[in-house]
XYZ file of C-alpha atoms in Angstrom:
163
model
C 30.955 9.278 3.688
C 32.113 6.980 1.462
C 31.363 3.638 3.350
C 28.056 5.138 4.075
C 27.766 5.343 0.006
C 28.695 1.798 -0.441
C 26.238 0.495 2.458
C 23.131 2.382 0.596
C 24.499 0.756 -2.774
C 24.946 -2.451 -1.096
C 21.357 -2.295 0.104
C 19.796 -0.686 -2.761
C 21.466 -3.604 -4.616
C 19.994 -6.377 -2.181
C 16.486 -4.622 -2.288
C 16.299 -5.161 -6.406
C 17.435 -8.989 -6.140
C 14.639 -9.341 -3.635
C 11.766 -7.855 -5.440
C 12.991 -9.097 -8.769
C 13.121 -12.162 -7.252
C 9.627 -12.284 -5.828
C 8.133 -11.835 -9.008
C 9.906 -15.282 -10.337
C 6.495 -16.757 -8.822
C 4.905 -15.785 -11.939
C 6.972 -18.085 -13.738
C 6.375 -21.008 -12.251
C 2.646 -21.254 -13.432
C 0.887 -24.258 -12.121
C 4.352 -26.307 -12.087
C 3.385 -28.956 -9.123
C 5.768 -29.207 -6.536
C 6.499 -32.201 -4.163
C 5.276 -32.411 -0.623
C 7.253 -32.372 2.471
C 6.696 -35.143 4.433
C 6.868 -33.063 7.613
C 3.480 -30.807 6.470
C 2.537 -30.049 10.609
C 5.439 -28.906 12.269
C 5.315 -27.323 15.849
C 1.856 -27.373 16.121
C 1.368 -28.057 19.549
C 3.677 -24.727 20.599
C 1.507 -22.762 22.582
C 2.260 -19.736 19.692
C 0.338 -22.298 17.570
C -2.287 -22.375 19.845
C -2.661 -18.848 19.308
C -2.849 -19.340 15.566
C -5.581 -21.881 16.022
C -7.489 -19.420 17.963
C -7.397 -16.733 15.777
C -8.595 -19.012 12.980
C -11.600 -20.128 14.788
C -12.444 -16.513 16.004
C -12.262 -15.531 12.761
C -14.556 -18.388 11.705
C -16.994 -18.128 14.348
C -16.942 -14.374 14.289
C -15.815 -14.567 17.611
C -14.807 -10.517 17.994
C -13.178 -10.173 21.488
C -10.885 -13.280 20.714
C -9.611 -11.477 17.390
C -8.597 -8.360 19.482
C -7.321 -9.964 22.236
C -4.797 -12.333 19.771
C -3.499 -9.366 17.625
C -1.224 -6.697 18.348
C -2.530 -3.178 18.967
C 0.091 -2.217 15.833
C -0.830 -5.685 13.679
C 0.232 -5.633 9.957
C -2.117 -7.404 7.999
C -1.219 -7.380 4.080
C -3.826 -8.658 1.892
C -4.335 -8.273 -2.090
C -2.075 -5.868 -2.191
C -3.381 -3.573 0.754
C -2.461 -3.079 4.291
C -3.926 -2.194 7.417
C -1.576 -1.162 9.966
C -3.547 -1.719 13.310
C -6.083 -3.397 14.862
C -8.030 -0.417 15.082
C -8.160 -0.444 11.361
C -8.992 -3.766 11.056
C -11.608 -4.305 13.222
C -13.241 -0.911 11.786
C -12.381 -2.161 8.243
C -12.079 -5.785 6.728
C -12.438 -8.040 9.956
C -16.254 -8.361 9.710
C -16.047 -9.246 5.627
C -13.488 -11.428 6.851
C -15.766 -13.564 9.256
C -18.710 -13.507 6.984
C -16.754 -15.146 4.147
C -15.499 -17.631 6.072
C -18.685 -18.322 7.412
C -20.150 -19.716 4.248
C -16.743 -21.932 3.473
C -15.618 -24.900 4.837
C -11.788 -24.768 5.084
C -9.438 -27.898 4.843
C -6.002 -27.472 6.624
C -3.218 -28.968 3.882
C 0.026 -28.032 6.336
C 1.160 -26.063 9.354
C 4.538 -25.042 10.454
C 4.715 -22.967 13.306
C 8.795 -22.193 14.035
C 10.212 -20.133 16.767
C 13.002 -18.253 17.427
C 13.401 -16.514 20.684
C 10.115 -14.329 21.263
C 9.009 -14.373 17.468
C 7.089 -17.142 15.853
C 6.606 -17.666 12.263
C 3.647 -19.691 11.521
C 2.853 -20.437 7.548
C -0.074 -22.069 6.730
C -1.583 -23.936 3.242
C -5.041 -24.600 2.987
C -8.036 -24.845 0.637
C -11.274 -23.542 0.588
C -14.632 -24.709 -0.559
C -18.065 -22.922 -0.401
C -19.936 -20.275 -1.662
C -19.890 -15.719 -0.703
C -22.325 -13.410 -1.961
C -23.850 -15.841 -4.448
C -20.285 -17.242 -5.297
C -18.347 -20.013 -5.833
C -15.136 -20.710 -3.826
C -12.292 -22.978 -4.499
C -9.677 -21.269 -4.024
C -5.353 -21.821 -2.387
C -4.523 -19.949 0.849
C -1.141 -18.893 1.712
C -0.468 -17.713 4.985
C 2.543 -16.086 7.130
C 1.841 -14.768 10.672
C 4.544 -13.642 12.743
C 4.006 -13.728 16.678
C 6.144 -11.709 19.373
C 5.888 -13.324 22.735
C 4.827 -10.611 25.549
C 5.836 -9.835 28.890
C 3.172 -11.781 30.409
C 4.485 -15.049 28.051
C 1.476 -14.806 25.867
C 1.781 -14.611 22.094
C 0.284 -12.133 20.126
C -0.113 -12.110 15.928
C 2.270 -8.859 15.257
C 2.140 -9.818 11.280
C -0.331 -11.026 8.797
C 0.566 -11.621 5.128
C -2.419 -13.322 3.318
C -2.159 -14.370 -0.387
């Protein structure tokens, strides 16, 4: 009982560092940092092939390509929200999804597509330019997917994190 008390403490302990932590972003501001020399990294994988096809489905409202690229059970977190399946997504955000990118024209600042095993993690910076619903856009995209090779040695997007 008692190393079971000291494991939760341990991990309630590494739990605060970590969220206390990812709110040090705030304090940054617009500080510039340097950039790495090595922006595209693994891009011809054939997990970041998968990547560049869900992008361009996305952007083409391309429908069947979105569901066949994501997970059944996809996490997508997005302004602080979550859908937790494809079902959900398709029946919620995907379509506002396309038609914003529709109207913007999206410039590509880095790619790096690592992986480990079956899982991929892909993180992507880019920059957007164009107009929504009467709008301006300029805005910084952050991006993590995560990928899980399948039993067939295809790659499917298990984990979106948009910011």
């Amino acid at each position: 009982m008692k190393n079971r008390t000291i494991i939760s403490l341990g991990v309630g302990l590494l739990l605060a560092a970590c969220t206390s932590i990812s709110s040090l972003v705030w304090a940054h501001g617009d500080e510039q940092h340097e950039k790495s020399a090595a922006a595209f990294i693994g891009n011809d994988l054939p997990a970041a092939q998968v990547v560049k096809q869900f992008h361009r489905a996305l952007k083409t409202s391309d429908e069947a390509v979105v569901k066949q690229v994501l997970a059944e059970d996809v996490l997508i977190y997005e302004g602080g929200n979550v859908e937790s399946s494809l079902a959900l997504y398709v029946s919620g955000h995907m379509k506002a999804d396309m038609a914003y990118l529709a109207g913007l024209t999206v410039k590509l600042k880095e790619r790096q597509v690592k992986v480990t095993g079956d899982i991929a993690i892909a993180t992507s910076l880019s920059h957007s330019v164009g107009e929504y619903k009467g709008e301006k856009v300029d805005s910084r995209n952050l991006e993590t997917l995560v990928l899980k090779r399948q039993s067939d040695n295809t790659w499917k997007i298990i984990h979106i994190h948009w910011s």
